[in-house]
PDB file of C-alpha atoms in Angstrom:
ATOM      1  CA  UNK C  12      56.525  11.991   7.432  1.00 53.00           C
ATOM      2  CA  UNK C  13      54.696  10.740  10.515  1.00 66.00           C
ATOM      3  CA  UNK C  14      51.344  12.042   9.191  1.00 72.00           C
ATOM      4  CA  UNK C  15      51.636   9.856   6.092  1.00 77.00           C
ATOM      5  CA  UNK C  16      52.368   6.866   8.284  1.00 80.00           C
ATOM      6  CA  UNK C  17      49.294   7.546  10.437  1.00 81.00           C
ATOM      7  CA  UNK C  18      47.125   8.006   7.322  1.00 82.00           C
ATOM      8  CA  UNK C  19      48.411   4.765   5.824  1.00 83.00           C
ATOM      9  CA  UNK C  20      47.730   2.913   9.076  1.00 85.00           C
ATOM     10  CA  UNK C  21      44.206   4.348   9.350  1.00 84.00           C
ATOM     11  CA  UNK C  22      43.537   3.463   5.717  1.00 86.00           C
ATOM     12  CA  UNK C  23      44.656  -0.124   6.312  1.00 87.00           C
ATOM     13  CA  UNK C  24      42.461  -0.421   9.436  1.00 87.00           C
ATOM     14  CA  UNK C  25      39.414   0.982   7.647  1.00 88.00           C
ATOM     15  CA  UNK C  26      39.990  -1.267   4.647  1.00 88.00           C
ATOM     16  CA  UNK C  27      40.367  -4.381   6.801  1.00 89.00           C
ATOM     17  CA  UNK C  28      37.237  -3.462   8.778  1.00 88.00           C
ATOM     18  CA  UNK C  29      35.236  -3.016   5.564  1.00 86.00           C
ATOM     19  CA  UNK C  30      36.424  -6.363   4.201  1.00 84.00           C
ATOM     20  CA  UNK C  31      35.575  -8.123   7.472  1.00 84.00           C
ATOM     21  CA  UNK C  32      32.106  -6.515   7.578  1.00 81.00           C
ATOM     22  CA  UNK C  33      31.427  -7.506   3.967  1.00 77.00           C
ATOM     23  CA  UNK C  34      32.415 -11.106   4.647  1.00 75.00           C
ATOM     24  CA  UNK C  35      30.291 -11.235   7.791  1.00 73.00           C
ATOM     25  CA  UNK C  36      27.218  -9.912   5.995  1.00 70.00           C
ATOM     26  CA  UNK C  37      27.303 -12.602   3.289  1.00 67.00           C
ATOM     27  CA  UNK C  38      24.817 -15.398   3.931  1.00 61.00           C
ATOM     28  CA  UNK C  39      26.236 -18.836   4.344  1.00 59.00           C
ATOM     29  CA  UNK C  40      25.038 -21.602   2.040  1.00 55.00           C
ATOM     30  CA  UNK C  41      23.451 -23.556   4.891  1.00 53.00           C
ATOM     31  CA  UNK C  42      21.583 -20.683   6.481  1.00 57.00           C
ATOM     32  CA  UNK C  43      20.163 -19.284   3.268  1.00 59.00           C
ATOM     33  CA  UNK C  44      16.415 -19.263   2.507  1.00 61.00           C
ATOM     34  CA  UNK C  45      15.077 -20.247   5.902  1.00 64.00           C
ATOM     35  CA  UNK C  46      11.691 -18.551   5.781  1.00 64.00           C
ATOM     36  CA  UNK C  47       9.993 -19.714   8.908  1.00 70.00           C
ATOM     37  CA  UNK C  48       7.986 -16.556   9.572  1.00 73.00           C
ATOM     38  CA  UNK C  49       7.210 -15.734   5.938  1.00 75.00           C
ATOM     39  CA  UNK C  50       6.271 -19.159   4.577  1.00 76.00           C
ATOM     40  CA  UNK C  51       2.571 -18.299   4.655  1.00 75.00           C
ATOM     41  CA  UNK C  52       3.294 -15.240   2.514  1.00 76.00           C
ATOM     42  CA  UNK C  53       5.435 -17.002  -0.082  1.00 75.00           C
ATOM     43  CA  UNK C  54       3.084 -19.998  -0.272  1.00 78.00           C
ATOM     44  CA  UNK C  55      -0.084 -17.873  -0.388  1.00 80.00           C
ATOM     45  CA  UNK C  56      -2.644 -19.310  -2.847  1.00 82.00           C
ATOM     46  CA  UNK C  57      -3.025 -17.375  -6.091  1.00 84.00           C
ATOM     47  CA  UNK C  58      -6.658 -16.344  -6.600  1.00 85.00           C
ATOM     48  CA  UNK C  59      -6.141 -13.970  -9.522  1.00 84.00           C
ATOM     49  CA  UNK C  60      -7.733 -16.228 -12.125  1.00 86.00           C
ATOM     50  CA  UNK C  61     -10.827 -16.805  -9.940  1.00 85.00           C
ATOM     51  CA  UNK C  62     -11.308 -13.062  -9.614  1.00 80.00           C
ATOM     52  CA  UNK C  63     -10.663 -12.574 -13.321  1.00 81.00           C
ATOM     53  CA  UNK C  64     -13.386 -15.115 -14.193  1.00 82.00           C
ATOM     54  CA  UNK C  65     -15.877 -13.176 -12.058  1.00 75.00           C
ATOM     55  CA  UNK C  66     -14.896  -9.882 -13.668  1.00 73.00           C
ATOM     56  CA  UNK C  67     -14.986 -11.243 -17.228  1.00 76.00           C
ATOM     57  CA  UNK C  68     -18.368 -13.002 -16.815  1.00 73.00           C
ATOM     58  CA  UNK C  69     -20.798 -11.475 -19.285  1.00 66.00           C
ATOM     59  CA  UNK C  70     -18.157  -9.231 -20.874  1.00 63.00           C
ATOM     60  CA  UNK C  71     -16.289  -6.233 -19.586  1.00 61.00           C
ATOM     61  CA  UNK C  72     -18.873  -3.569 -20.384  1.00 60.00           C
ATOM     62  CA  UNK C  73     -18.802  -0.760 -17.852  1.00 61.00           C
ATOM     63  CA  UNK C  74     -22.311   0.478 -18.423  1.00 66.00           C
ATOM     64  CA  UNK C  75     -25.935  -0.029 -17.547  1.00 69.00           C
ATOM     65  CA  UNK C  76     -27.169  -3.180 -15.781  1.00 74.00           C
ATOM     66  CA  UNK C  77     -24.005  -5.187 -15.120  1.00 71.00           C
ATOM     67  CA  UNK C  78     -21.003  -2.885 -14.508  1.00 75.00           C
ATOM     68  CA  UNK C  79     -17.624  -4.502 -13.887  1.00 74.00           C
ATOM     69  CA  UNK C  80     -17.113  -2.601 -10.640  1.00 77.00           C
ATOM     70  CA  UNK C  81     -20.218  -4.253  -9.104  1.00 78.00           C
ATOM     71  CA  UNK C  82     -19.586  -7.889 -10.063  1.00 78.00           C
ATOM     72  CA  UNK C  83     -17.794  -9.154  -6.948  1.00 80.00           C
ATOM     73  CA  UNK C  84     -19.580 -10.066  -3.732  1.00 83.00           C
ATOM     74  CA  UNK C  85     -18.254  -7.225  -1.571  1.00 87.00           C
ATOM     75  CA  UNK C  86     -18.646  -4.415  -4.105  1.00 86.00           C
ATOM     76  CA  UNK C  87     -22.067  -3.112  -3.009  1.00 89.00           C
ATOM     77  CA  UNK C  88     -21.045  -2.105   0.551  1.00 93.00           C
ATOM     78  CA  UNK C  89     -18.276   0.348  -0.438  1.00 93.00           C
ATOM     79  CA  UNK C  90     -20.562   1.780  -3.115  1.00 92.00           C
ATOM     80  CA  UNK C  91     -23.330   2.387  -0.566  1.00 94.00           C
ATOM     81  CA  UNK C  92     -20.866   3.905   1.932  1.00 97.00           C
ATOM     82  CA  UNK C  93     -19.498   6.253  -0.740  1.00 96.00           C
ATOM     83  CA  UNK C  94     -23.005   7.249  -1.839  1.00 96.00           C
ATOM     84  CA  UNK C  95     -23.960   8.079   1.764  1.00 98.00           C
ATOM     85  CA  UNK C  96     -20.832  10.231   2.169  1.00 98.00           C
ATOM     86  CA  UNK C  97     -21.477  12.090  -1.089  1.00 98.00           C
ATOM     87  CA  UNK C  98     -25.143  12.665  -0.178  1.00 98.00           C
ATOM     88  CA  UNK C  99     -24.175  13.911   3.302  1.00 98.00           C
ATOM     89  CA  UNK C 100     -21.680  16.347   1.791  1.00 98.00           C
ATOM     90  CA  UNK C 101     -24.133  17.580  -0.840  1.00 98.00           C
ATOM     91  CA  UNK C 102     -26.878  18.193   1.755  1.00 98.00           C
ATOM     92  CA  UNK C 103     -24.455  20.128   3.967  1.00 97.00           C
ATOM     93  CA  UNK C 104     -23.338  22.230   0.987  1.00 97.00           C
ATOM     94  CA  UNK C 105     -26.941  23.111   0.153  1.00 97.00           C
ATOM     95  CA  UNK C 106     -27.652  24.006   3.793  1.00 96.00           C
ATOM     96  CA  UNK C 107     -24.509  26.160   3.944  1.00 95.00           C
ATOM     97  CA  UNK C 108     -25.339  28.002   0.738  1.00 95.00           C
ATOM     98  CA  UNK C 109     -28.888  28.634   1.925  1.00 95.00           C
ATOM     99  CA  UNK C 110     -27.667  30.014   5.247  1.00 94.00           C
ATOM    100  CA  UNK C 111     -25.140  32.292   3.550  1.00 93.00           C
ATOM    101  CA  UNK C 112     -27.723  33.543   1.060  1.00 94.00           C
ATOM    102  CA  UNK C 113     -30.349  34.321   3.704  1.00 94.00           C
ATOM    103  CA  UNK C 114     -28.057  35.340   6.554  1.00 90.00           C
ATOM    104  CA  UNK C 115     -29.498  32.723   8.898  1.00 91.00           C
ATOM    105  CA  UNK C 116     -27.481  30.669  11.345  1.00 85.00           C
ATOM    106  CA  UNK C 117     -24.970  33.382  12.202  1.00 84.00           C
ATOM    107  CA  UNK C 118     -23.095  33.253  15.474  1.00 83.00           C
ATOM    108  CA  UNK C 119     -23.801  36.196  17.719  1.00 83.00           C
ATOM    109  CA  UNK C 120     -20.552  37.752  18.915  1.00 78.00           C
TER     110      UNK C 120
END
């Protein structure tokens, strides 16, 4: 009989604690939406249409002289960096294959 009484008391305490925590976590009407630190993020200017105009200029053809992925100002630098990395990797692959085929460049153990 005493166990049921303890369980009922614990249940009431837990329930009251949960209700109090839920009420405390609700924002009050006055303190809601005060974005002092994030105002710059929420009021950030939308530049999507400017970028879209650049991309759509002259059509959206992906080939030959005017590809879409090279239309913006900063597109050439990442392309050059990627080309250098690919060329470096290809040269090292050729050197490695040559050394394996001829047996040159082995480490002496």
